[in-house]
Short mmCIF file of C-alpha atoms in Angstrom, two decimals:
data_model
loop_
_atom_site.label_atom_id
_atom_site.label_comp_id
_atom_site.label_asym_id
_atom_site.label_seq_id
_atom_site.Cartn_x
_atom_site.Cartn_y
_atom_site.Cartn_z
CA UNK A 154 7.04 -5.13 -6.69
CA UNK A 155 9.94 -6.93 -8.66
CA UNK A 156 8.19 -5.88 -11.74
CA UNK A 157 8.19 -2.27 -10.87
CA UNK A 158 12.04 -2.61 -9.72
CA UNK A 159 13.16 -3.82 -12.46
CA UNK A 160 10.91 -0.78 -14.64
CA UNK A 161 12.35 1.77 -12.59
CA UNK A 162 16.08 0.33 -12.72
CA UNK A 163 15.65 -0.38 -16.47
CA UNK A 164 15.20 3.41 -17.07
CA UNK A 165 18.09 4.08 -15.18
CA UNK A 166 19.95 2.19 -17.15
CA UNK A 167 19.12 3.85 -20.47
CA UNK A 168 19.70 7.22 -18.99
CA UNK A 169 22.95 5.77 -17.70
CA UNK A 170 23.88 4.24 -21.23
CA UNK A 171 22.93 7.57 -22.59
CA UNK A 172 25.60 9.75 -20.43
CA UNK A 173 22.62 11.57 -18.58
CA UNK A 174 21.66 12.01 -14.79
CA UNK A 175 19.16 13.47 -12.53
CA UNK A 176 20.56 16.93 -13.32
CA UNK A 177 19.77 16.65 -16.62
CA UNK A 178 16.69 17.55 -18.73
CA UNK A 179 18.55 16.83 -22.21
CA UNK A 180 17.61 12.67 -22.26
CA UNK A 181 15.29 11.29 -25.04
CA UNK A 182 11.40 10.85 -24.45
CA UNK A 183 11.77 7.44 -24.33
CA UNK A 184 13.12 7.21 -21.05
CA UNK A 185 10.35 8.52 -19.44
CA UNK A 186 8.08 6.91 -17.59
CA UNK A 187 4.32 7.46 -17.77
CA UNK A 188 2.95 9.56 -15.04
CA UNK A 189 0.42 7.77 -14.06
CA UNK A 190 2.95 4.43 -13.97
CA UNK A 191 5.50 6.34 -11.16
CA UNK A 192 2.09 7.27 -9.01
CA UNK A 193 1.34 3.40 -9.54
CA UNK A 194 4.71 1.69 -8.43
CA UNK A 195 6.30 4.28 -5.73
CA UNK A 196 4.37 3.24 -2.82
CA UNK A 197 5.85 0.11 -3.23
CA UNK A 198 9.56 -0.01 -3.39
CA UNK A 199 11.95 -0.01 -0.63
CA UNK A 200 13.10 2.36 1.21
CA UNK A 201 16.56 1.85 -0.46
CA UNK A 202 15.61 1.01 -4.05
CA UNK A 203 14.06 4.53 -3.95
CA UNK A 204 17.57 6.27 -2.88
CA UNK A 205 19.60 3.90 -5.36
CA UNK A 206 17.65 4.57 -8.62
CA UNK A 207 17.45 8.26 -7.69
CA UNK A 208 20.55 8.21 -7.87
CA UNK A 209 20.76 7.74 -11.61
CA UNK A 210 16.85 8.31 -12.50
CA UNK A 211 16.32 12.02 -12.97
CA UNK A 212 12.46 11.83 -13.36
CA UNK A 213 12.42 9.88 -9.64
CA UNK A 214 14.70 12.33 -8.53
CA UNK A 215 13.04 15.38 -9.78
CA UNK A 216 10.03 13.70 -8.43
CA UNK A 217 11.20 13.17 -4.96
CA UNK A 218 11.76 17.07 -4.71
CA UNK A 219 8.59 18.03 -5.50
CA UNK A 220 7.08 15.61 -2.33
CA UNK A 221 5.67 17.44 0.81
CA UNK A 222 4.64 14.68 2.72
CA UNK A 223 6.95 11.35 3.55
CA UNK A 224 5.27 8.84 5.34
CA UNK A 225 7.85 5.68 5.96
CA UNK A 226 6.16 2.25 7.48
CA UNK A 227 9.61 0.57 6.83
CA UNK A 228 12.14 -0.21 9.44
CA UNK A 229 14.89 2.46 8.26
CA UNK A 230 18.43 2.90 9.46
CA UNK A 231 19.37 6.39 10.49
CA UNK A 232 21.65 6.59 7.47
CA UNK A 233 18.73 5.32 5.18
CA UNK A 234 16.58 7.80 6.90
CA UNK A 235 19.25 10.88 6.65
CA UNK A 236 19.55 9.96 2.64
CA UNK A 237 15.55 10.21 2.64
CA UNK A 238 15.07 13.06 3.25
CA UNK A 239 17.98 14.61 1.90
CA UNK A 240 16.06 13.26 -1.00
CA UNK A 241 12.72 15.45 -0.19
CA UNK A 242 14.24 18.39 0.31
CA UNK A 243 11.18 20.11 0.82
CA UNK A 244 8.90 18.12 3.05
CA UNK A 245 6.89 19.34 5.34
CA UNK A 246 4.94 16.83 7.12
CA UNK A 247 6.65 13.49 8.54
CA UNK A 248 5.63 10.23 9.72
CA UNK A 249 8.03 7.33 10.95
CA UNK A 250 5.81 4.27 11.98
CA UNK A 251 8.75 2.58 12.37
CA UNK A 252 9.96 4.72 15.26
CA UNK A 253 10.97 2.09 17.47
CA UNK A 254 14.14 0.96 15.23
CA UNK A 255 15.21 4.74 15.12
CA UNK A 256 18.68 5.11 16.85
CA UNK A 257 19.85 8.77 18.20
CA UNK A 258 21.11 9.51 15.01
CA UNK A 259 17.65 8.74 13.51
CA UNK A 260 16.51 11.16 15.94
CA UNK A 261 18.84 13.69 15.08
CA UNK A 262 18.39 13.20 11.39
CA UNK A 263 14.49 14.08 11.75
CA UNK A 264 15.54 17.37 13.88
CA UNK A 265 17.72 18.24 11.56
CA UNK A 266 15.04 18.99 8.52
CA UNK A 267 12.41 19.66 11.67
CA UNK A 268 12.48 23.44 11.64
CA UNK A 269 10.64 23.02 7.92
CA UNK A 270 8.16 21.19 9.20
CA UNK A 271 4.36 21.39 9.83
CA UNK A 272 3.48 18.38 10.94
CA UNK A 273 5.94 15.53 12.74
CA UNK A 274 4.90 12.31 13.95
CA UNK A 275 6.64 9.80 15.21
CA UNK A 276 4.64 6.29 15.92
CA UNK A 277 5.47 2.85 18.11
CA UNK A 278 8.58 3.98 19.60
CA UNK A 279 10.80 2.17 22.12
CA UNK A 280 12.61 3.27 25.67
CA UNK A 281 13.27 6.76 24.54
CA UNK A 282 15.06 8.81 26.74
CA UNK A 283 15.57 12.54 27.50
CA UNK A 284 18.63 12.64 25.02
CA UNK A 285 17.05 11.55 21.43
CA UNK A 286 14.55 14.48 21.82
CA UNK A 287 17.29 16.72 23.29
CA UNK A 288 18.24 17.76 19.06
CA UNK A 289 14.81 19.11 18.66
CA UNK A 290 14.97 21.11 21.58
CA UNK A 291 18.03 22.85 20.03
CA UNK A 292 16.02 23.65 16.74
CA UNK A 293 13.65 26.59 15.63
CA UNK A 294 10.27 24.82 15.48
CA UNK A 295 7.83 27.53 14.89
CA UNK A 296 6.61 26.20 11.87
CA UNK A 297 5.41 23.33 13.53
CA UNK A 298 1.30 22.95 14.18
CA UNK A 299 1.02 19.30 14.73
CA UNK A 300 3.14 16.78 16.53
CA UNK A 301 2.40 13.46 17.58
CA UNK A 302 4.62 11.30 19.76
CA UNK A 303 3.25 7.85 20.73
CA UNK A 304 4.69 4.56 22.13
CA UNK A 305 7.09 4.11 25.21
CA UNK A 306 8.87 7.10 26.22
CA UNK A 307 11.09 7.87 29.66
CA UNK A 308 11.54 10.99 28.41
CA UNK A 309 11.16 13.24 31.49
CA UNK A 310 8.66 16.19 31.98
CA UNK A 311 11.49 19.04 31.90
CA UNK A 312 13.36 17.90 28.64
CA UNK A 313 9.75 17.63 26.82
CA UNK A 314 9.03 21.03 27.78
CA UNK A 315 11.96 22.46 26.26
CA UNK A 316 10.78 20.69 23.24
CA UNK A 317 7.08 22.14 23.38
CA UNK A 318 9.40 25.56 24.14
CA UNK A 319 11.12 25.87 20.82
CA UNK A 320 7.23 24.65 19.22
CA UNK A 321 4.89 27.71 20.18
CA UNK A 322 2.46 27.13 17.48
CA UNK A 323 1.19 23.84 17.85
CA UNK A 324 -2.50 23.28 17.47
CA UNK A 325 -2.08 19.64 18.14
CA UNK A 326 -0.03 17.71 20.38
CA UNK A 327 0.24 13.86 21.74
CA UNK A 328 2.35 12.89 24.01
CA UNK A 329 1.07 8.91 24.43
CA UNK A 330 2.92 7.00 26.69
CA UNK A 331 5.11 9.03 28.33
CA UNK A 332 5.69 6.66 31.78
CA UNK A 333 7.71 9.58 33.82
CA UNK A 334 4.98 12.53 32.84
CA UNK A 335 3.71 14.07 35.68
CA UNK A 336 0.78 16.27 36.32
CA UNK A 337 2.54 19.91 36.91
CA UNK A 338 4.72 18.73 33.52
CA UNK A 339 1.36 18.60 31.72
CA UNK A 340 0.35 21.77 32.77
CA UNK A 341 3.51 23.88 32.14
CA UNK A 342 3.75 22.24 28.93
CA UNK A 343 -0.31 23.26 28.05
CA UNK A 344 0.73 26.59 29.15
CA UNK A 345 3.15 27.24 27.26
CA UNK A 346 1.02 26.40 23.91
CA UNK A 347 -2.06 29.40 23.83
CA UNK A 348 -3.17 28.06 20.36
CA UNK A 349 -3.63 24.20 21.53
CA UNK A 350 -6.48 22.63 20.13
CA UNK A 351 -5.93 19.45 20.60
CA UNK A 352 -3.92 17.17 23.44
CA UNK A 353 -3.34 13.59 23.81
CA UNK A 354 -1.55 12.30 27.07
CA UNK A 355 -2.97 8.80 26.82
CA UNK A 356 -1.11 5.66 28.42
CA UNK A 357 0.62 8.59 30.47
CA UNK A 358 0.21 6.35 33.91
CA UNK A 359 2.10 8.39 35.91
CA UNK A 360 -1.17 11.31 35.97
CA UNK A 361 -3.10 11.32 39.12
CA UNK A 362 -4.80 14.70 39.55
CA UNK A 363 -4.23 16.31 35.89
CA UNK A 364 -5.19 20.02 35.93
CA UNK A 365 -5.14 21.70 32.36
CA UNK A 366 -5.99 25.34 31.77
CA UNK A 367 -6.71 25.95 27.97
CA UNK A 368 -9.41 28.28 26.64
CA UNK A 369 -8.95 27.49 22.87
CA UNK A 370 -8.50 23.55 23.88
CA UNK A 371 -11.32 21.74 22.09
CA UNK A 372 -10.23 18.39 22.43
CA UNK A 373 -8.53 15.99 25.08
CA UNK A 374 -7.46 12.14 25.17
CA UNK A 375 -6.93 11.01 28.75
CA UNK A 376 -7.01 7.31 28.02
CA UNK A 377 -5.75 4.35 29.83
CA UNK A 378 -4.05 7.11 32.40
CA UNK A 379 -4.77 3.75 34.95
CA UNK A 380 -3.70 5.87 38.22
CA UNK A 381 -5.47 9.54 37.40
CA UNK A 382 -8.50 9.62 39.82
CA UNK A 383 -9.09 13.62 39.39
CA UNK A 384 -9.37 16.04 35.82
CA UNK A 385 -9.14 19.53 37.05
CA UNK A 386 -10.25 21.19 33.58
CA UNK A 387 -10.52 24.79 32.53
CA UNK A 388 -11.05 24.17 29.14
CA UNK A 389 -14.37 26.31 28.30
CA UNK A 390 -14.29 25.88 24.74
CA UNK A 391 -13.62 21.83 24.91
CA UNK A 392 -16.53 19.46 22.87
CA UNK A 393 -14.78 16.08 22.76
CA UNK A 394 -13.37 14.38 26.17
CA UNK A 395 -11.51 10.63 25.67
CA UNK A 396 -11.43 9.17 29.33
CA UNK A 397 -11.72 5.57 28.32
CA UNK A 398 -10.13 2.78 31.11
CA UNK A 399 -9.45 5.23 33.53
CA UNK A 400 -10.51 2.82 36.10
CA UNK A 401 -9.85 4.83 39.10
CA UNK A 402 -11.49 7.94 37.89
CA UNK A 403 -14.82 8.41 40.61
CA UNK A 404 -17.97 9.62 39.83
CA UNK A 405 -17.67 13.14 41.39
CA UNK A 406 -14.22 13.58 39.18
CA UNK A 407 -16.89 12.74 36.12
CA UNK A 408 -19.28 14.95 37.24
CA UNK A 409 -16.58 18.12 37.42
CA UNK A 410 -15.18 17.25 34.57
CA UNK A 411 -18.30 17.78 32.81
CA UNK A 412 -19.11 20.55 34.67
CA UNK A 413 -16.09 22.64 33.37
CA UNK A 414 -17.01 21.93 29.98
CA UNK A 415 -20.07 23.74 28.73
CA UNK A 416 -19.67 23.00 25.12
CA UNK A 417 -19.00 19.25 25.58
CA UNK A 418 -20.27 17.26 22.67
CA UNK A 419 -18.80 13.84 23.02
CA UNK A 420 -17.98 11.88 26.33
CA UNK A 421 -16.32 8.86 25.98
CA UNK A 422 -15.99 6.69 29.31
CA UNK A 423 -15.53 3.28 28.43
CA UNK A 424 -13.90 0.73 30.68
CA UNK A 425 -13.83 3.06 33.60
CA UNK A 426 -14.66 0.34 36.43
CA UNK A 427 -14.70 2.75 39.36
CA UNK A 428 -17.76 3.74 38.39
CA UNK A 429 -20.61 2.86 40.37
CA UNK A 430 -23.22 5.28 40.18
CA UNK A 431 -23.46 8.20 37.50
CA UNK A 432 -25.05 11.28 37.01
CA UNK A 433 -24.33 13.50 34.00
CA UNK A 434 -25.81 16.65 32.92
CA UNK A 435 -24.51 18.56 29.91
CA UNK A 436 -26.89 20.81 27.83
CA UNK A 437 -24.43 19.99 24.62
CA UNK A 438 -23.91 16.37 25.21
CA UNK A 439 -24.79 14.61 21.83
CA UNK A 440 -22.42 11.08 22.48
CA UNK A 441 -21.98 9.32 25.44
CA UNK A 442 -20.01 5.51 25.85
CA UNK A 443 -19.98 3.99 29.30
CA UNK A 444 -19.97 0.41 27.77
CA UNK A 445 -17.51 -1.63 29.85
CA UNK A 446 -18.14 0.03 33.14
CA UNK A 447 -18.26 -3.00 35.15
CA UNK A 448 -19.40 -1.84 38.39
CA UNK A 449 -21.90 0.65 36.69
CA UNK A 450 -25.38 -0.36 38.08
CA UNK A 451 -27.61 3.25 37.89
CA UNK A 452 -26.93 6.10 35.22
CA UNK A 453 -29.10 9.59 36.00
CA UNK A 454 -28.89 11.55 32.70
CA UNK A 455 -29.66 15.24 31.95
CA UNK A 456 -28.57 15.65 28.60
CA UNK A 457 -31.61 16.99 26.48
CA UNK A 458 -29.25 17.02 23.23
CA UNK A 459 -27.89 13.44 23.89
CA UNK A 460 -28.28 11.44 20.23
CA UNK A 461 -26.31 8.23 21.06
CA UNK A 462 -25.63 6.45 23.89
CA UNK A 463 -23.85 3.10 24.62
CA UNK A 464 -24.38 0.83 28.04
CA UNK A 465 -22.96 -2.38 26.24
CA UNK A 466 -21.47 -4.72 29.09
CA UNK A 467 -22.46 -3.05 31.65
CA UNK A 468 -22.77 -5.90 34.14
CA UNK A 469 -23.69 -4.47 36.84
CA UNK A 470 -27.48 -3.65 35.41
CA UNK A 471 -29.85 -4.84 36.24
CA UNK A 472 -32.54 -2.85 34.94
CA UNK A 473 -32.77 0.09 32.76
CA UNK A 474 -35.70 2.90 32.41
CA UNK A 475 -34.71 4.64 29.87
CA UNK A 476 -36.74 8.30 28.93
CA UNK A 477 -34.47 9.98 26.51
CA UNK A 478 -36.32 12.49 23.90
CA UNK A 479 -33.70 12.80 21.38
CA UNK A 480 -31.41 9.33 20.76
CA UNK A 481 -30.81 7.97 17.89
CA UNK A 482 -28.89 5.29 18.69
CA UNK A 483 -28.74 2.82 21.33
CA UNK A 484 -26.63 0.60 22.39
CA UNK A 485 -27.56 -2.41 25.20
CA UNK A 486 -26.33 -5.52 24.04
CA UNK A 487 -24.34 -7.68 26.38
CA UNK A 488 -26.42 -6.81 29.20
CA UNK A 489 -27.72 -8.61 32.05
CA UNK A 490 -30.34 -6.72 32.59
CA UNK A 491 -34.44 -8.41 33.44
CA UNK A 492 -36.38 -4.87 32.37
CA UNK A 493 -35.96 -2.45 30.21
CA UNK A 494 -38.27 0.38 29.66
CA UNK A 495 -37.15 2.71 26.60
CA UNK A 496 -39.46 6.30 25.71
CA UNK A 497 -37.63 7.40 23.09
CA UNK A 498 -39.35 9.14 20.34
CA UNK A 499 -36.96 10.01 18.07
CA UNK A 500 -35.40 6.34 18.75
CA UNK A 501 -33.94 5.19 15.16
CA UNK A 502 -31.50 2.09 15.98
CA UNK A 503 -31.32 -0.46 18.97
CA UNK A 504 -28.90 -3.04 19.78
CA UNK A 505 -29.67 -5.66 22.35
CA UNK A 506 -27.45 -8.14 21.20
CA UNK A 507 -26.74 -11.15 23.68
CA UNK A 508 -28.70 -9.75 26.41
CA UNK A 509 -30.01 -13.28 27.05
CA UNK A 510 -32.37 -12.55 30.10
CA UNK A 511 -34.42 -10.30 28.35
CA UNK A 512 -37.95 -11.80 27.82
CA UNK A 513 -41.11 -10.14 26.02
CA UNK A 514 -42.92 -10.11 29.16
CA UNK A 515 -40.11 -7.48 30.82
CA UNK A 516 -39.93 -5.25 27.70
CA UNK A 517 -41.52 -1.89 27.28
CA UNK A 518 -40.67 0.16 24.58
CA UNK A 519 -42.12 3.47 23.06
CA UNK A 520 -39.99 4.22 20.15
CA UNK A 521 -42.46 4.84 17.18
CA UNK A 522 -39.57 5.95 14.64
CA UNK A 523 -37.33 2.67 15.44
CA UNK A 524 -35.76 1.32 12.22
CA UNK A 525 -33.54 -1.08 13.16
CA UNK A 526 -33.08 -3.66 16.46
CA UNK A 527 -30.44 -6.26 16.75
CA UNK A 528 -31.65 -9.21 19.44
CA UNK A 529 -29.80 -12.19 18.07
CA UNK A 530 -28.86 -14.34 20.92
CA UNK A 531 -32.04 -13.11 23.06
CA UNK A 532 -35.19 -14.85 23.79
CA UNK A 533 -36.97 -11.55 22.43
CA UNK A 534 -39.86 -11.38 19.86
CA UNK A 535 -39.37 -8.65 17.20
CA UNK A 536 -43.71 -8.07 17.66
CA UNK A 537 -42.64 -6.94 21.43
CA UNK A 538 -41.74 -3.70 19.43
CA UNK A 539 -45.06 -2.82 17.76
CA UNK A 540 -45.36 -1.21 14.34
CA UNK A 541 -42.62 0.83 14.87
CA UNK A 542 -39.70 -1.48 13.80
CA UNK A 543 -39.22 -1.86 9.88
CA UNK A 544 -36.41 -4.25 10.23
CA UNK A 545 -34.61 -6.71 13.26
CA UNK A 546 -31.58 -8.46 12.76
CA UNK A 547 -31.86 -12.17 13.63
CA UNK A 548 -28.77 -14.64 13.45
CA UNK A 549 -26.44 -12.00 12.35
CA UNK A 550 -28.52 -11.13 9.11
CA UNK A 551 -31.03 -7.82 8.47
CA UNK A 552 -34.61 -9.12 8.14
CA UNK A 553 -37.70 -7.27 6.37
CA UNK A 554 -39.84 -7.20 9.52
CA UNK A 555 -43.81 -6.65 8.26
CA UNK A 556 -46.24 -6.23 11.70
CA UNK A 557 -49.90 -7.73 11.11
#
């Protein structure tokens, strides 16, 4: 990095010397810098060594302008921040990963460029309040199709709608971690967006019964919402559903859920330890995860599509009889489970990893395509699979596996 500093400030200095600046096109070819030299070193000077030498460096400068999309993973002052972009003049997609450093006159440096922007994210931030946001609510933001707001916010329901308000045209919104969100704020603020696609409200914890209503919505993150025990969805056109570690979520919430969503594709329940017994039928269904679902002991499945499906850590089974047409991939390692039947035909990859009471004698398994099983740390024998298996893995490494 000091290498490329000292480059960069070098060819300051000889337009310097030479009476030129940024402005000017008229300086000799030997100030230039190879092309594919700036592309080399500009990811990796500071924040401020950028601003200073573009200063004096037309080429940087020139550069800068040309830049659509800023992406800043250093802590940056607001006035650091307001040069930045002054310095990108036309940017259209934003990302501050170093959100939680950003003061209110960070905020209202971002808002000010905001109405040029397609895309704003804003990553990791810290006890933000109704009034840092308050600038964008001010500002003309139908340009805007994506924006993504994650970390700890206090920000209440009524000032984020007002955001969303002056927004119409986002496609894709997350609001993650929003502690003072409630239920009837998520669904005015849904309403208010007829093109969203996608919505995140994860680590949102104060959702109990969320009720969204969103005909073009295809995909929705509900994760680690610790207190929502009820999704309420009209969301026909929805094919990818994120309810991991919703731990009070029941059963019969699952099963309506999945009801209202005839084109779900993907189903991800993981951690959700109010689950005790499951039944899920979904003509579309093609993923499912309830690995971690402590108190899981019976799964009844209906999904004729269904190619992969993960039980891992499920320690509540204690058995498993598995007929499933169309998997792929399987996932049962970490299980405590004595017997395990498995008819799966089109069955190419099995994990049974650590599932140390698993014996020969309690195995039966019909998979004639299976490719692949994993059953370090079990007492299993790979012949307990017939001709079918091609390969095991045994002590962490992929073995040839030849039957007699």
């Amino acid at each position: 990095m000091l290498a490329c500093r000292e480059q960069l400030q070098s060819a300051s200095r000889r337009v310097t010397a030479a009476g030129g600046n940024f402005d000017s096109r008229s300086t000799s070819a030997n100030v230039l810098l190879p092309e594919d030299q700036f592309h080399h070193i500009f990811g990796f000077l500071d924040v401020v060594d950028v601003i200073a030498v573009s200063a004096v460096c037309w080429q940087l400068n020139g550069w800068c302008r040309l830049c659509q999309t800023l992406d800043v993973t250093q802590d940056v002052g607001a006035v650091s921040l307001a040069k930045l972009l002054r310095l990108h003049p036309d940017v259209t997609d934003v990302t501050v990963r170093s959100a939680p450093r950003l003061s209110a006159a960070g905020y209202a440096a971002i808002a000010a460029v905001a109405p040029q922007l397609s895309r704003l994210r804003l990553l990791n931030a810290r006890a933000v309040a109704d009034a840092p946001l308050a600038a964008f609510a001010r500002r003309n933001l139908s340009a805007l199709t994506v924006l993504e707001l994650s970390g700890t916010f206090f920000t209440r329901g009524p000032a984020m709608l007002r955001v969303v308000c002056a927004a119409p045209n986002l496609t894709a919104l997350s609001l993650d971690g929003f502690r003072h969100l409630r239920d009837e704020d998520v669904s005015a603020v849904v309403a208010a967006l007829p093109q969203l696609e996608s919505l995140s409200v994860a680590d949102c914890t104060a959702l109990a019964r969320l009720r969204v209503a969103a005909p073009a919505l295809t995909a929705l993150t509900v994760a680690r919402c610790v207190h929502a025990r009820a999704l309420l969805l009209e969301t026909p056109a929805l094919t990818a559903l994120d309810a991991s570690t919703c731990t009070k979520l029941s059963a019969d919430a699952v099963d309506g859920a999945v009801a209202a969503c005839p084109a779900l594709r993907r189903l991800v329940l993981r951690g959700c330890a109010g689950l005790a017994a499951l039944r899920i039928a979904s003509a579309e269904l093609r993923e499912l995860d309830l690995s971690c679902c402590g108190a899981l002991a019976s799964v009844a499945l209906d999904c004729p599509r269904l190619a992969r499906l993960s039980l891992d850590m499920c320690m509540a089974l204690r058995s498993a009889t598995l007929a499933l047409r169309t998997i792929h991939t399987l996932d049962l390692s970490l299980l405590p489970v004595e017997a395990l039947s498995i008819d799966a035909p089109e069955l190419r990859a099995l994990n049974l990893r650590s599932s140390y009471r698993l014996h020969d004698a309690g195995i039966r398994c019909c998979a004639p395509s299976l490719q692949l099983v994993d059953h370090c740390g079990t007492h299993i024998t790979a012949g307990v699979f017939g001709g079918g298996a091609r390969s095991v893995a045994h002590n962490g490494m992929l073995l040839q596996w030849m039957s007699n």
